[in-house]
mmCIF file of C-alpha atoms in Angstrom:
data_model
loop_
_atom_site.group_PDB
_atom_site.id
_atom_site.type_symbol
_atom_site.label_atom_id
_atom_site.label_comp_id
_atom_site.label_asym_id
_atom_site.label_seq_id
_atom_site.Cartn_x
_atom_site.Cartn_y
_atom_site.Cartn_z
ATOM 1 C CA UNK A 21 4.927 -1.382 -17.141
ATOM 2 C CA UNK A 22 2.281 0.644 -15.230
ATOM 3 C CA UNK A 23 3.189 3.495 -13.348
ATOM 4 C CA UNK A 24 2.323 6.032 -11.159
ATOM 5 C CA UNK A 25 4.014 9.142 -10.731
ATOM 6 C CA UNK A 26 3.917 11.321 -7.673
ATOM 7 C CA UNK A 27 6.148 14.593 -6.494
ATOM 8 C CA UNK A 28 8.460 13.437 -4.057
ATOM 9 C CA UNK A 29 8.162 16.817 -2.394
ATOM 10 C CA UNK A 30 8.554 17.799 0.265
ATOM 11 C CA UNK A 31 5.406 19.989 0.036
ATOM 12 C CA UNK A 32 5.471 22.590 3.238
ATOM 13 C CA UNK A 33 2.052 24.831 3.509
ATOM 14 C CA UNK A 34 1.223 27.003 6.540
ATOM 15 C CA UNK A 35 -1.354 25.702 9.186
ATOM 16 C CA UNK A 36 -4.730 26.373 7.391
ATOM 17 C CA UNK A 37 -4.134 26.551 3.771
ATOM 18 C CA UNK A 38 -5.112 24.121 1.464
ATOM 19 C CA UNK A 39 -2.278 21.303 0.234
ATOM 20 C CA UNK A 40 -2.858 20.114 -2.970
ATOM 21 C CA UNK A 41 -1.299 16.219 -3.835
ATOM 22 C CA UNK A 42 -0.718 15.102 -7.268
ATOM 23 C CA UNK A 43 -0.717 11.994 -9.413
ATOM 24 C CA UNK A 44 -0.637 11.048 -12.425
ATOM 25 C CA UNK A 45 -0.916 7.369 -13.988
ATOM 26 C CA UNK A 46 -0.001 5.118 -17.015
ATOM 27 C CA UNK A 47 -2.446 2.701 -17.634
ATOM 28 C CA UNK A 48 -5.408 3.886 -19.294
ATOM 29 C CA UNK A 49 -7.665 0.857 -18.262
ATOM 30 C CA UNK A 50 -7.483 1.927 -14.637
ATOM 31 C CA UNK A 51 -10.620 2.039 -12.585
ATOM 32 C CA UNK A 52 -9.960 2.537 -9.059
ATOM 33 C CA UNK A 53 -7.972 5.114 -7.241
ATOM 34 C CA UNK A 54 -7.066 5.685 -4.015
ATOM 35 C CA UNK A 55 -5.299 8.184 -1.630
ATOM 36 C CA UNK A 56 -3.312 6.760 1.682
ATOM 37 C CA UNK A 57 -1.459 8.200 4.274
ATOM 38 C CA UNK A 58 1.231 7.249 5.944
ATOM 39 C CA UNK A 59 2.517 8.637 8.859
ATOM 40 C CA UNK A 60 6.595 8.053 9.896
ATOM 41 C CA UNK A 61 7.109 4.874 11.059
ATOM 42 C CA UNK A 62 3.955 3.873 10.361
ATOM 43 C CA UNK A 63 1.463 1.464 7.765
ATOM 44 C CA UNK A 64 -0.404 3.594 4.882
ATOM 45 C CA UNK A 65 -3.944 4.222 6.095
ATOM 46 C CA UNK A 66 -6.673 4.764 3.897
ATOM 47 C CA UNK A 67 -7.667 7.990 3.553
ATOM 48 C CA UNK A 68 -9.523 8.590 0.151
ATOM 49 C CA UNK A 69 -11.078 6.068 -2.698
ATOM 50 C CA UNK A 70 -12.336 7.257 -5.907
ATOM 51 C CA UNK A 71 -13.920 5.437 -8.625
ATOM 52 C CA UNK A 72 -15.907 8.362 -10.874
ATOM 53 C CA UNK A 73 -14.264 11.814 -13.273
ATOM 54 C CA UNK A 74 -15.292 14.491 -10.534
ATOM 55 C CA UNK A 75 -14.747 15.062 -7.480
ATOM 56 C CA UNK A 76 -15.202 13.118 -3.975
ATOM 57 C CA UNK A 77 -15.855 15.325 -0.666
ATOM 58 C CA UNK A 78 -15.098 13.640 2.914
ATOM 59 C CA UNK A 79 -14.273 16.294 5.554
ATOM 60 C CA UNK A 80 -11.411 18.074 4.484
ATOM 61 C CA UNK A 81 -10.326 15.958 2.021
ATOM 62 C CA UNK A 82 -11.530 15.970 -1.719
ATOM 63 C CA UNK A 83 -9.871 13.344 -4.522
ATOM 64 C CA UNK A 84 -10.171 14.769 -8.151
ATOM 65 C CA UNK A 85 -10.380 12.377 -10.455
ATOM 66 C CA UNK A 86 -10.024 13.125 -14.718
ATOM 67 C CA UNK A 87 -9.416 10.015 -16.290
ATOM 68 C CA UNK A 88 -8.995 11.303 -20.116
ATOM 69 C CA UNK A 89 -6.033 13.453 -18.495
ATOM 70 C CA UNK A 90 -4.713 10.435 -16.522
ATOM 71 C CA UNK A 91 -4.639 12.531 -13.499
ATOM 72 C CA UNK A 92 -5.894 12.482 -10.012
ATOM 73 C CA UNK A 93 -5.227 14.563 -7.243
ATOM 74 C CA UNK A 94 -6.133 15.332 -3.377
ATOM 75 C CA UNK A 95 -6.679 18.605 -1.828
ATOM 76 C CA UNK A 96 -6.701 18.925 2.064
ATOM 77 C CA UNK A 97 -8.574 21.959 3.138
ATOM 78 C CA UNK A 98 -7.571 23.982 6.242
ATOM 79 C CA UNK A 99 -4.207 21.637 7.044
ATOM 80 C CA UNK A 100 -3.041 21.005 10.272
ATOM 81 C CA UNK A 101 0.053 20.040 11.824
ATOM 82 C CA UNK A 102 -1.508 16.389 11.926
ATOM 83 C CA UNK A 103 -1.917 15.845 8.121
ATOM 84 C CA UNK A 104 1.926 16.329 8.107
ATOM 85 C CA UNK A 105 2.798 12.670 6.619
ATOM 86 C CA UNK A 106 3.166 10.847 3.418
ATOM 87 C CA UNK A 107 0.597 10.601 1.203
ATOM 88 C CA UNK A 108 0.182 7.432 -1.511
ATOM 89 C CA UNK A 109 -1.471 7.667 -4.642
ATOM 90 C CA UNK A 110 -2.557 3.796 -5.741
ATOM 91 C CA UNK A 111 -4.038 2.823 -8.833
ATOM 92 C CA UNK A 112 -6.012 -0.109 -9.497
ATOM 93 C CA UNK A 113 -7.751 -2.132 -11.853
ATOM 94 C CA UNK A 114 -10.862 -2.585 -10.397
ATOM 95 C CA UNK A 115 -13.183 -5.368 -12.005
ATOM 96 C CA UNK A 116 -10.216 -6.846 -13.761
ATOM 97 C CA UNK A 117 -9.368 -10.631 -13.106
ATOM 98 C CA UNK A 118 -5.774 -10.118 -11.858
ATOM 99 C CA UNK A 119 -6.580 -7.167 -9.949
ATOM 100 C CA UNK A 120 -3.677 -5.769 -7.563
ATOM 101 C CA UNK A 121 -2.461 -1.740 -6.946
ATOM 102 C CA UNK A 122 0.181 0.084 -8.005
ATOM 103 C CA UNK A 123 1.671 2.940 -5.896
ATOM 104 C CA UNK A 124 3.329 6.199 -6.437
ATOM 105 C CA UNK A 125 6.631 6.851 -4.219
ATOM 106 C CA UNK A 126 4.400 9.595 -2.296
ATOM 107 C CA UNK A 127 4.957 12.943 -1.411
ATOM 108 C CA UNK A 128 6.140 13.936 1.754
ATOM 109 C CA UNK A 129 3.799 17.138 2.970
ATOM 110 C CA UNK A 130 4.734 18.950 5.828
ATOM 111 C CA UNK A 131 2.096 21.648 7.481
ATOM 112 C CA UNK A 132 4.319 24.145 9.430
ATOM 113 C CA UNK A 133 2.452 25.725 13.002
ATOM 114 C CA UNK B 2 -12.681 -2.608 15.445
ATOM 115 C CA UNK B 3 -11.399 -5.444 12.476
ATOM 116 C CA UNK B 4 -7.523 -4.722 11.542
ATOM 117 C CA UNK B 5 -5.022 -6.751 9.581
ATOM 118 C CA UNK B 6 -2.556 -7.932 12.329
ATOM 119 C CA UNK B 7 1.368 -8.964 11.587
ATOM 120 C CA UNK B 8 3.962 -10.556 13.902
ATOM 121 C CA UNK B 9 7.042 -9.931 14.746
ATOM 122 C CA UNK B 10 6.914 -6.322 14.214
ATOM 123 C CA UNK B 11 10.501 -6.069 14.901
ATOM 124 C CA UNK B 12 12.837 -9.165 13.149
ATOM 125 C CA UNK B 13 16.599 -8.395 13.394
ATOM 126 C CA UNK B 14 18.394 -11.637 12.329
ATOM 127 C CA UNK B 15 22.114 -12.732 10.841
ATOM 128 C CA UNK B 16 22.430 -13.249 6.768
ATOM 129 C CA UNK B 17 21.128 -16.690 6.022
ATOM 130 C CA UNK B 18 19.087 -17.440 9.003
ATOM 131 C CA UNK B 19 14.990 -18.173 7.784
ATOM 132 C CA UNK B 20 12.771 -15.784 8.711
ATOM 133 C CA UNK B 21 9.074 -16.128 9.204
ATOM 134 C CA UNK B 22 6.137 -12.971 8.681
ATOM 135 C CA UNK B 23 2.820 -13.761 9.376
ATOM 136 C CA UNK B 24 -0.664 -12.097 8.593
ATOM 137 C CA UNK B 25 -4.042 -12.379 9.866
ATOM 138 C CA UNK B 26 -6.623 -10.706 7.253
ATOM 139 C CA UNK B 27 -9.342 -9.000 8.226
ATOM 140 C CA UNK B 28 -12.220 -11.398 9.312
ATOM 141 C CA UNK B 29 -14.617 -11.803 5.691
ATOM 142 C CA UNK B 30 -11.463 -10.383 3.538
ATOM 143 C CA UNK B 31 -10.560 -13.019 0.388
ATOM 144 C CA UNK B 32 -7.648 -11.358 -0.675
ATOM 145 C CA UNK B 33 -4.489 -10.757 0.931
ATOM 146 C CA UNK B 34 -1.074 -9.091 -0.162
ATOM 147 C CA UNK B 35 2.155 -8.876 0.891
ATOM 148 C CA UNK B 36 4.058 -6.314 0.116
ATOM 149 C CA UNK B 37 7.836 -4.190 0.521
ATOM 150 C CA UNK B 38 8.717 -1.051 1.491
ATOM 151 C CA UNK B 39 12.399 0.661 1.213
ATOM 152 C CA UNK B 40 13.533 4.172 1.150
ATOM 153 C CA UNK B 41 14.547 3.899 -2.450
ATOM 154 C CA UNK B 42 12.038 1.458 -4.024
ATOM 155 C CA UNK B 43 9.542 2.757 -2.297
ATOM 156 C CA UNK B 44 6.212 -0.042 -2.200
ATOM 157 C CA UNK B 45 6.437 -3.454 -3.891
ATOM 158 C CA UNK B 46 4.216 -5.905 -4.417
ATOM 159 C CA UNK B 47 5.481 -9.091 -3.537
ATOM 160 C CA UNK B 48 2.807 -11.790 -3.833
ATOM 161 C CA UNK B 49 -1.315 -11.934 -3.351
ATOM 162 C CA UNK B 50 -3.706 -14.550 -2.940
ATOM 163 C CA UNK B 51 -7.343 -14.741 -3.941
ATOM 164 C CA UNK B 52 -9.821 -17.137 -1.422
ATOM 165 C CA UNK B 53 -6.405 -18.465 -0.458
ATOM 166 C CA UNK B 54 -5.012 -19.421 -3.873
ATOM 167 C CA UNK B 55 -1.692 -17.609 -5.321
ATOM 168 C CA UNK B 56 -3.000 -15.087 -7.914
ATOM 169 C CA UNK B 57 0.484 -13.512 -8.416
ATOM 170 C CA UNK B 58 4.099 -13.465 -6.821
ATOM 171 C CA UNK B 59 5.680 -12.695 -9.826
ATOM 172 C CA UNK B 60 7.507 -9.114 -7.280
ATOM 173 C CA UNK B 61 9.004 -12.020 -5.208
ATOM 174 C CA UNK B 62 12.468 -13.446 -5.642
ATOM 175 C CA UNK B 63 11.471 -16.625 -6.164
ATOM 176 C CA UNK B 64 14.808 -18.692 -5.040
ATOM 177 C CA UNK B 65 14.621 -17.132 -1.515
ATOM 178 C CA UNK B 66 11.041 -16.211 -1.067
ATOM 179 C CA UNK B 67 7.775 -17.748 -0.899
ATOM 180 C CA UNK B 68 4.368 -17.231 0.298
ATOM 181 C CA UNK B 69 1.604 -19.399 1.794
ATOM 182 C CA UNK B 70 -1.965 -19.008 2.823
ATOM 183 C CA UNK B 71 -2.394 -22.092 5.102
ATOM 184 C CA UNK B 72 -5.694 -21.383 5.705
ATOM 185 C CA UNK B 73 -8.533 -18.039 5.738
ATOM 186 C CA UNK B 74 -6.741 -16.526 9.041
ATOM 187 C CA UNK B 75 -3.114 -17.180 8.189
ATOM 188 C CA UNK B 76 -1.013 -15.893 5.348
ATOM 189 C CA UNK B 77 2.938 -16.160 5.672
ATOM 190 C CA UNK B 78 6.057 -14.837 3.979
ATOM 191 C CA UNK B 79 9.430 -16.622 4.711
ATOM 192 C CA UNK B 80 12.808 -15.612 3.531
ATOM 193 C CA UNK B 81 15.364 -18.719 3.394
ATOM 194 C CA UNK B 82 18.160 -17.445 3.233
ATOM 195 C CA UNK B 83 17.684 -14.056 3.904
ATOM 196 C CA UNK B 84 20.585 -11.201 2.880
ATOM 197 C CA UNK B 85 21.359 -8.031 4.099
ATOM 198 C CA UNK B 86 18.889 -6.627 1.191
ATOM 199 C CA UNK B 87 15.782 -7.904 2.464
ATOM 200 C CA UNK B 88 16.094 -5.144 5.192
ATOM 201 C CA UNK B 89 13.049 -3.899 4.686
ATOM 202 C CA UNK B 90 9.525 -3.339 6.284
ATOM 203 C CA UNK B 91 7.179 -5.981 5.193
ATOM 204 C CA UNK B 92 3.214 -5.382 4.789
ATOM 205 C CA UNK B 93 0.424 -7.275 4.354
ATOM 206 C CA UNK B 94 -2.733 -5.943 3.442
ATOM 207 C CA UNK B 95 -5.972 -7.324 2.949
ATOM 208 C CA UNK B 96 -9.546 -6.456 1.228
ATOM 209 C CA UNK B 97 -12.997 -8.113 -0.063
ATOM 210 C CA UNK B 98 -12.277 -8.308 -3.600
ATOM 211 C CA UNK B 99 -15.269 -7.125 -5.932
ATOM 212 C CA UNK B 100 -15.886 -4.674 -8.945
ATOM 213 C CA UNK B 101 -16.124 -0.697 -7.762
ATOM 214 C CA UNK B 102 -14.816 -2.030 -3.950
ATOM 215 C CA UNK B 103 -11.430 -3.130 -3.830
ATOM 216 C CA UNK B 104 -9.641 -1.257 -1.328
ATOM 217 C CA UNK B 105 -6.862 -2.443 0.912
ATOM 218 C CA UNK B 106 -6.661 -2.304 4.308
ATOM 219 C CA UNK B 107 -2.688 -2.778 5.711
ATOM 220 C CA UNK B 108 -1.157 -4.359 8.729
ATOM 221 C CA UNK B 109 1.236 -2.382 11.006
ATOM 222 C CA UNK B 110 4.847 -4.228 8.947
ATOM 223 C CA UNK B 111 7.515 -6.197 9.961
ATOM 224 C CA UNK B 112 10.434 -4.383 10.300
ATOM 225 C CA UNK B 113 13.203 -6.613 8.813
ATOM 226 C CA UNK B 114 16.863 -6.085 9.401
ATOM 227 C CA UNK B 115 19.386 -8.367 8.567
ATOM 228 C CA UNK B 116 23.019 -8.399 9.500
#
């Protein structure tokens, strides 16, 4: 059974400090990791993919990604109000023939004015 | 601006009525999933298809659910008969399947409530 295992939060940070989302994952084969969003009410949105150990920079988002550790994270730099949602950690097989995801419960993070 | 595109958006129906979602993937995309969201489950995978053929459904209750792909632009879920526990919102996502790009791009749900 794979699984992915997320902090169901809620995570509250002040307007401007950096949130920092974590996940960690079961199967060891995994390739392909991703980061969505998903605002109330709303579809997950895409957000962050990462396929490499190390990190990935876009804007104020960086994924972390250590796969001996199992572990992959997201940091959002300078949060706003707006990144208050819930954010998805998937993990896939990439390359595999019976590729699908498998997602974390997400953790709620709530940036406070 | 290419988006995966669902209707209804809102289905609110009596137990054992059928019920009808349908998809249209993202123009190019050859796979498509369907998947569940609750409060307590969290996201399911239901079913996905591959350049139209079923690769997996084994997350679908198979006496009550199935799932078609009719053709590139159409994928649908019905529910026959459905329950009061497939309230739920109902996603389908789609992506262009290949080694070191597989993400998913999702459709705005079906919200599914059943009486």
């Amino acid at each position: 059974q794979k699984e992915v295992e997320q902090n169901s939060g809620p995570l509250s940070v002040p307007e401007g400090a950096i949130a920092s989302l974590n996940c960690t994952y079961s199967d060891r084969v995994s390739q392909s990791f991703f980061w969505y969003r998903q605002y109330s009410g709303k579809s997950p949105e895409l957000i962050m993919s990462i396929y490499s150990n190390g990190d990935k920079e876009d804007g104020r988002f960086t994924a972390q990604l250590n796969k001996a550790s199992q572990y992959v994270s997201l940091l959002i730099r300078d949060s706003q109000p707006s990144d208050s949602a819930t954010y998805l950690c998937a993990v896939g097989n990439s390359g595999g023939s019976n590729y699908k995801l498998t997602f974390g419960k997400g953790t709620l993070l709530t940036v406070n004015p | 601006d290419a988006r995966v595109t669902q209707t209804p958006r809102h289905k609110v129906t009596e137990m054992g009525q059928e019920v009808t979602m349908r998809c249209q993937p993202i123009l190019g995309h050859n796979t498509v999933f369907w998947y569940r969201q609750t409060m307590m489950q969290g996201l399911e995978l239901l079913a996905y298809f591959r350049n139209r053929a079923p690769l997996d459904d084994s997350g679908m209750p198979k006496d009550r659910f199935s799932a078609e792909m009719p053709d590139a632009t159409l994928a649908t879920l019905k529910i026959q008969p459905s329950e009061p526990r497939d309230s739920a919102v109902y996603f389908c996502a789609s992506g262009f399947f290949r080694t070191g790009d597989d993400e998913q791009y999702f459709g705005p749900g079906t919200r599914l409530t059943v009486t």
